[in-house]
Amino acid sequence: MKKFFYYAALFAALTMGFSSCGEKNEGDEPDDPEEEFVSPIKVDGDFADWAALPAAKVAVAENKNAEKNALKVLKAYADKVYLNIYFEFDGDQIVDREWPAVHVYLNYDGDKATGGYGDEFADACVDSMLETAIFSGGEWNDWNASYWHWWGEANGTGWEWTAPGTDTSEANKWGAEVGEGEGISHGMGSGNAYEIQILREMLPNSPFAKTFGVGIDIQQAWTSIAWLPNAASTDENPNGLANMLDVTIDE
Ligand SMILES: [Ca+2]
Ligand SMILES: [Ca+2]
């Protein structure tokens, strides 16, 4: 709980723009200019902010699979503080709107020799994952995700939940780090698109490399029906796996 309190305080300081040290007084100067940072992306379901970003700074993965095509495009932009994600989906395929989970996968260290989850990504180097739904009971849901680390073998596959530190054997794949609703991320949608903002500093034990990897998937009835980046399905690659999307922090 103590850790959660710390991150909640940090988040409050970052979002409200005043110092986390001591009480706020009228006219106080912030201790750290970073706390004044305002992202060019606002989580509001209005995507004009994405259109205004310089294209060279935005990583993009478009759907390449004719069957698993419920996700159309993934865009990722890492500013000084946040990882911002935008995606479009096929509304006709997302019929389960009770609580359809969207996962964000991170190769945060940029190292393809660490992490796993080759189930959806050819390079199998996912270090961590965020999970919550984009809809809840048919309405747009704030994407205030839980956070999990890969505990399985390096470059491994599979999906098991487990408590952190209890067992890092091959059988246990994901260990919990942060519970849902702690404010590590937010999201909002409109039409057939959705935007997510993740506060990188609130992800515990997750040092980001300047260039790191991102991927997403979307579920219907608790099963992933599509993910990005992807590739065409072939005899050699029946599941249409591709490497994660490289994202470079815009410093
Ligand atoms: Ca927006
Ligand atoms: Ca990794």
CSV table of C-alpha atoms and ligand atoms in Angstrom, one decimal:
chain,number,residue,atom,x,y,z
A,1,MET,CA,0.0,0.0,0.0
A,2,LYS,CA,2.9,2.3,0.8
A,3,LYS,CA,4.2,2.0,-2.7
A,4,PHE,CA,0.8,2.7,-4.2
A,5,PHE,CA,0.5,5.8,-2.0
A,6,TYR,CA,3.8,7.1,-3.3
A,7,TYR,CA,2.9,6.6,-6.9
A,8,ALA,CA,-0.5,8.2,-6.3
A,9,ALA,CA,1.2,11.2,-4.8
A,10,LEU,CA,3.7,11.4,-7.7
A,11,PHE,CA,0.8,11.2,-10.2
A,12,ALA,CA,-1.1,13.9,-8.4
A,13,ALA,CA,2.0,16.1,-8.5
A,14,LEU,CA,2.6,15.5,-12.2
A,15,THR,CA,-0.9,16.0,-13.2
A,16,MET,CA,-1.8,19.0,-11.0
A,17,GLY,CA,1.5,20.7,-11.6
A,18,PHE,CA,2.6,21.4,-8.0
A,19,SER,CA,5.4,20.1,-5.9
A,20,SER,CA,5.1,16.7,-4.2
A,21,CYS,CA,7.2,18.0,-1.3
A,22,GLY,CA,5.2,19.8,1.3
A,23,GLU,CA,1.9,21.5,1.0
A,24,LYS,CA,0.9,23.7,-1.8
A,25,ASN,CA,0.9,27.4,-1.2
A,26,GLU,CA,-0.3,30.1,-3.4
A,27,GLY,CA,2.6,31.4,-5.6
A,28,ASP,CA,4.9,28.5,-4.9
A,29,GLU,CA,7.3,27.7,-7.7
A,30,PRO,CA,7.5,24.1,-8.7
A,31,ASP,CA,10.7,22.3,-7.6
A,32,ASP,CA,11.1,20.4,-10.8
A,33,PRO,CA,10.3,21.8,-14.2
A,34,GLU,CA,9.3,18.3,-15.3
A,35,GLU,CA,6.2,18.6,-13.2
A,36,GLU,CA,5.0,21.4,-15.4
A,37,PHE,CA,5.2,19.1,-18.5
A,38,VAL,CA,2.0,19.1,-20.6
A,39,SER,CA,1.7,16.3,-23.1
A,40,PRO,CA,0.6,17.3,-26.6
A,41,ILE,CA,-1.9,14.4,-26.2
A,42,LYS,CA,-5.0,14.8,-24.1
A,43,VAL,CA,-7.1,11.8,-23.2
A,44,ASP,CA,-10.5,13.0,-24.2
A,45,GLY,CA,-11.7,10.9,-27.2
A,46,ASP,CA,-10.9,13.8,-29.6
A,47,PHE,CA,-8.1,12.7,-31.9
A,48,ALA,CA,-7.2,16.0,-33.5
A,49,ASP,CA,-4.1,16.1,-31.2
A,50,TRP,CA,-2.8,13.0,-32.9
A,51,ALA,CA,-3.2,14.5,-36.3
A,52,ALA,CA,-1.1,17.5,-35.1
A,53,LEU,CA,1.9,15.5,-34.0
A,54,PRO,CA,5.0,15.5,-36.3
A,55,ALA,CA,4.6,12.3,-38.3
A,56,ALA,CA,8.3,11.4,-37.9
A,57,LYS,CA,7.9,11.1,-34.1
A,58,VAL,CA,4.9,8.7,-34.3
A,59,ALA,CA,5.5,5.0,-34.7
A,60,VAL,CA,2.7,3.3,-36.7
A,61,ALA,CA,1.7,-0.3,-37.3
A,62,GLU,CA,-1.1,-1.1,-39.7
A,63,ASN,CA,-3.0,-4.4,-39.9
A,64,LYS,CA,-1.5,-6.9,-42.3
A,65,ASN,CA,-3.6,-9.9,-41.6
A,66,ALA,CA,-6.7,-10.7,-43.6
A,67,GLU,CA,-8.4,-12.9,-40.9
A,68,LYS,CA,-7.3,-11.4,-37.5
A,69,ASN,CA,-8.2,-7.9,-38.6
A,70,ALA,CA,-10.2,-6.4,-35.8
A,71,LEU,CA,-7.5,-3.9,-35.1
A,72,LYS,CA,-6.8,-1.6,-38.0
A,73,VAL,CA,-3.9,0.7,-36.9
A,74,LEU,CA,-1.7,1.3,-33.9
A,75,LYS,CA,0.1,4.5,-33.3
A,76,ALA,CA,2.5,5.2,-30.4
A,77,TYR,CA,4.1,8.4,-29.3
A,78,ALA,CA,6.4,8.7,-26.3
A,79,ASP,CA,6.8,12.2,-25.0
A,80,LYS,CA,9.1,13.2,-22.1
A,81,VAL,CA,6.7,11.7,-19.5
A,82,TYR,CA,4.0,9.6,-21.1
A,83,LEU,CA,3.6,6.8,-23.5
A,84,ASN,CA,0.6,7.7,-25.7
A,85,ILE,CA,-1.2,5.1,-27.7
A,86,TYR,CA,-3.9,5.4,-30.4
A,87,PHE,CA,-5.7,2.6,-32.1
A,88,GLU,CA,-8.6,1.9,-34.4
A,89,PHE,CA,-10.8,-1.2,-34.4
A,90,ASP,CA,-13.5,-2.7,-36.5
A,91,GLY,CA,-16.7,-1.9,-34.6
A,92,ASP,CA,-18.6,-4.8,-36.3
A,93,GLN,CA,-16.1,-7.3,-34.7
A,94,ILE,CA,-16.2,-5.7,-31.3
A,95,VAL,CA,-19.7,-6.9,-30.3
A,96,ASP,CA,-18.9,-7.9,-26.8
A,97,ARG,CA,-18.8,-4.5,-25.0
A,98,GLU,CA,-19.4,-5.8,-21.5
A,99,TRP,CA,-15.7,-5.7,-20.6
A,100,PRO,CA,-13.5,-6.3,-23.7
A,101,ALA,CA,-9.9,-6.2,-22.5
A,102,VAL,CA,-7.2,-4.4,-24.4
A,103,HIS,CA,-3.6,-5.2,-23.4
A,104,VAL,CA,-0.6,-3.0,-23.9
A,105,TYR,CA,2.6,-5.0,-24.1
A,106,LEU,CA,6.0,-3.4,-23.4
A,107,ASN,CA,9.5,-4.4,-24.3
A,108,TYR,CA,10.5,-1.5,-22.0
A,109,ASP,CA,14.2,-2.3,-21.9
A,110,GLY,CA,14.5,-2.5,-25.7
A,111,ASP,CA,16.3,-5.8,-25.1
A,112,LYS,CA,15.1,-8.7,-27.2
A,113,ALA,CA,16.9,-11.2,-24.9
A,114,THR,CA,14.6,-10.4,-21.9
A,115,GLY,CA,10.9,-10.9,-21.5
A,116,GLY,CA,8.7,-13.3,-23.4
A,117,TYR,CA,5.1,-13.8,-24.7
A,118,GLY,CA,5.9,-15.2,-28.1
A,119,ASP,CA,2.2,-16.0,-28.4
A,120,GLU,CA,1.5,-12.7,-30.2
A,121,PHE,CA,4.9,-11.2,-31.0
A,122,ALA,CA,7.6,-12.8,-33.1
A,123,ASP,CA,10.5,-11.4,-31.0
A,124,ALA,CA,9.0,-12.7,-27.7
A,125,CYS,CA,10.6,-10.0,-25.6
A,126,VAL,CA,7.6,-8.5,-23.7
A,127,ASP,CA,8.9,-7.4,-20.3
A,128,SER,CA,5.5,-6.2,-18.9
A,129,MET,CA,1.8,-5.8,-19.7
A,130,LEU,CA,-1.0,-3.4,-18.8
A,131,GLU,CA,-4.6,-4.7,-18.8
A,132,THR,CA,-8.1,-3.3,-18.6
A,133,ALA,CA,-11.1,-2.9,-20.8
A,134,ILE,CA,-12.1,-0.1,-23.3
A,135,PHE,CA,-15.8,-0.7,-22.7
A,136,SER,CA,-17.6,-1.5,-19.4
A,137,GLY,CA,-21.3,-2.5,-19.6
A,138,GLY,CA,-21.5,-1.1,-23.1
A,139,GLU,CA,-20.1,2.4,-22.3
A,140,TRP,CA,-16.6,3.7,-22.9
A,141,ASN,CA,-14.3,2.8,-20.0
A,142,ASP,CA,-11.4,4.8,-18.6
A,143,TRP,CA,-8.4,2.7,-19.3
A,144,ASN,CA,-7.0,2.7,-15.7
A,145,ALA,CA,-5.0,-0.4,-16.0
A,146,SER,CA,-3.4,-3.0,-13.8
A,147,TYR,CA,0.3,-3.8,-14.4
A,148,TRP,CA,2.1,-7.1,-14.7
A,149,HIS,CA,5.7,-8.3,-15.3
A,150,TRP,CA,6.7,-11.3,-17.3
A,151,TRP,CA,7.9,-14.0,-15.0
A,152,GLY,CA,8.2,-16.8,-17.5
A,153,GLU,CA,11.4,-17.9,-19.2
A,154,ALA,CA,13.2,-15.5,-21.6
A,155,ASN,CA,11.7,-15.6,-25.1
A,156,GLY,CA,9.0,-18.0,-23.8
A,157,THR,CA,5.3,-18.3,-24.5
A,158,GLY,CA,2.1,-18.9,-22.5
A,159,TRP,CA,-0.2,-17.1,-20.1
A,160,GLU,CA,-0.5,-17.7,-16.3
A,161,TRP,CA,-1.3,-15.2,-13.5
A,162,THR,CA,0.8,-15.4,-10.3
A,163,ALA,CA,1.7,-13.3,-7.4
A,164,PRO,CA,5.0,-11.5,-7.7
A,165,GLY,CA,8.1,-13.3,-6.3
A,166,THR,CA,6.2,-16.4,-5.4
A,167,ASP,CA,7.6,-18.6,-8.2
A,168,THR,CA,9.5,-17.6,-11.3
A,169,SER,CA,9.5,-21.1,-12.8
A,170,GLU,CA,8.5,-21.6,-16.4
A,171,ALA,CA,4.9,-22.3,-15.4
A,172,ASN,CA,4.3,-18.8,-14.0
A,173,LYS,CA,4.2,-16.1,-16.7
A,174,TRP,CA,2.8,-12.9,-15.3
A,175,GLY,CA,3.3,-11.4,-11.8
A,176,ALA,CA,1.2,-8.5,-10.5
A,177,GLU,CA,2.8,-5.1,-9.9
A,178,VAL,CA,0.0,-2.6,-9.7
A,179,GLY,CA,-3.7,-3.2,-9.2
A,180,GLU,CA,-6.4,-1.8,-11.5
A,181,GLY,CA,-7.6,1.7,-10.9
A,182,GLU,CA,-4.3,3.1,-9.3
A,183,GLY,CA,-4.0,5.8,-12.0
A,184,ILE,CA,-0.9,4.5,-13.9
A,185,SER,CA,-2.8,5.1,-17.2
A,186,HIS,CA,-6.0,6.5,-18.6
A,187,GLY,CA,-7.9,6.2,-21.9
A,188,MET,CA,-11.0,7.3,-23.8
A,189,GLY,CA,-12.6,6.4,-27.0
A,190,SER,CA,-14.9,7.8,-29.7
A,191,GLY,CA,-16.4,6.1,-32.8
A,192,ASN,CA,-14.1,3.1,-33.5
A,193,ALA,CA,-10.9,4.6,-32.0
A,194,TYR,CA,-9.4,4.9,-28.6
A,195,GLU,CA,-6.5,6.7,-27.0
A,196,ILE,CA,-4.4,5.7,-24.0
A,197,GLN,CA,-1.9,7.6,-21.9
A,198,ILE,CA,0.6,5.7,-19.6
A,199,LEU,CA,2.7,7.6,-17.0
A,200,ARG,CA,6.0,5.8,-17.5
A,201,GLU,CA,7.4,6.7,-14.1
A,202,MET,CA,4.5,5.1,-12.3
A,203,LEU,CA,5.4,1.7,-13.7
A,204,PRO,CA,7.5,0.1,-11.0
A,205,ASN,CA,10.8,-1.7,-11.7
A,206,SER,CA,10.5,-0.7,-15.4
A,207,PRO,CA,13.5,1.3,-16.7
A,208,PHE,CA,12.6,2.4,-20.2
A,209,ALA,CA,15.3,2.4,-22.9
A,210,LYS,CA,15.3,5.4,-25.2
A,211,THR,CA,14.0,3.1,-27.9
A,212,PHE,CA,11.6,0.4,-26.6
A,213,GLY,CA,8.9,-1.9,-28.0
A,214,VAL,CA,5.1,-1.7,-27.9
A,215,GLY,CA,2.3,-4.0,-28.9
A,216,ILE,CA,-1.5,-4.3,-28.2
A,217,ASP,CA,-4.2,-6.8,-28.5
A,218,ILE,CA,-8.0,-6.8,-28.1
A,219,GLN,CA,-10.3,-9.5,-26.6
A,220,GLN,CA,-13.8,-10.7,-27.2
A,221,ALA,CA,-15.2,-13.2,-24.8
A,222,TRP,CA,-11.9,-13.3,-22.9
A,223,THR,CA,-9.9,-14.4,-26.1
A,224,SER,CA,-7.6,-12.2,-28.1
A,225,ILE,CA,-9.0,-11.8,-31.6
A,226,ALA,CA,-6.4,-9.5,-33.0
A,227,TRP,CA,-3.1,-7.8,-32.2
A,228,LEU,CA,-0.7,-5.3,-33.6
A,229,PRO,CA,1.9,-5.3,-35.0
A,230,ASN,CA,1.0,-8.3,-37.1
A,231,ALA,CA,1.9,-10.0,-40.3
A,232,ALA,CA,0.0,-12.0,-43.0
A,233,SER,CA,-0.7,-15.6,-42.1
A,234,THR,CA,1.5,-18.0,-44.0
A,235,ASP,CA,2.4,-21.7,-43.8
A,236,GLU,CA,5.6,-20.7,-41.9
A,237,ASN,CA,3.8,-18.1,-39.8
A,238,PRO,CA,0.2,-19.3,-39.3
A,239,ASN,CA,-0.6,-16.9,-36.5
A,240,GLY,CA,0.7,-13.9,-38.3
A,241,LEU,CA,3.3,-12.8,-35.8
A,242,ALA,CA,5.5,-9.8,-36.3
A,243,ASN,CA,8.1,-8.0,-34.1
A,244,MET,CA,6.9,-5.4,-31.6
A,245,LEU,CA,6.7,-1.7,-32.7
A,246,ASP,CA,9.8,0.3,-32.0
A,247,VAL,CA,9.1,3.6,-30.3
A,248,THR,CA,11.8,6.3,-29.5
A,249,ILE,CA,11.2,8.8,-26.7
A,250,ASP,CA,10.8,12.3,-28.0
A,251,GLU,CA,13.2,14.0,-25.5
B,1,CA,CA,-7.0,13.4,-27.6
B,2,CA,CA,12.8,-7.1,-23.1
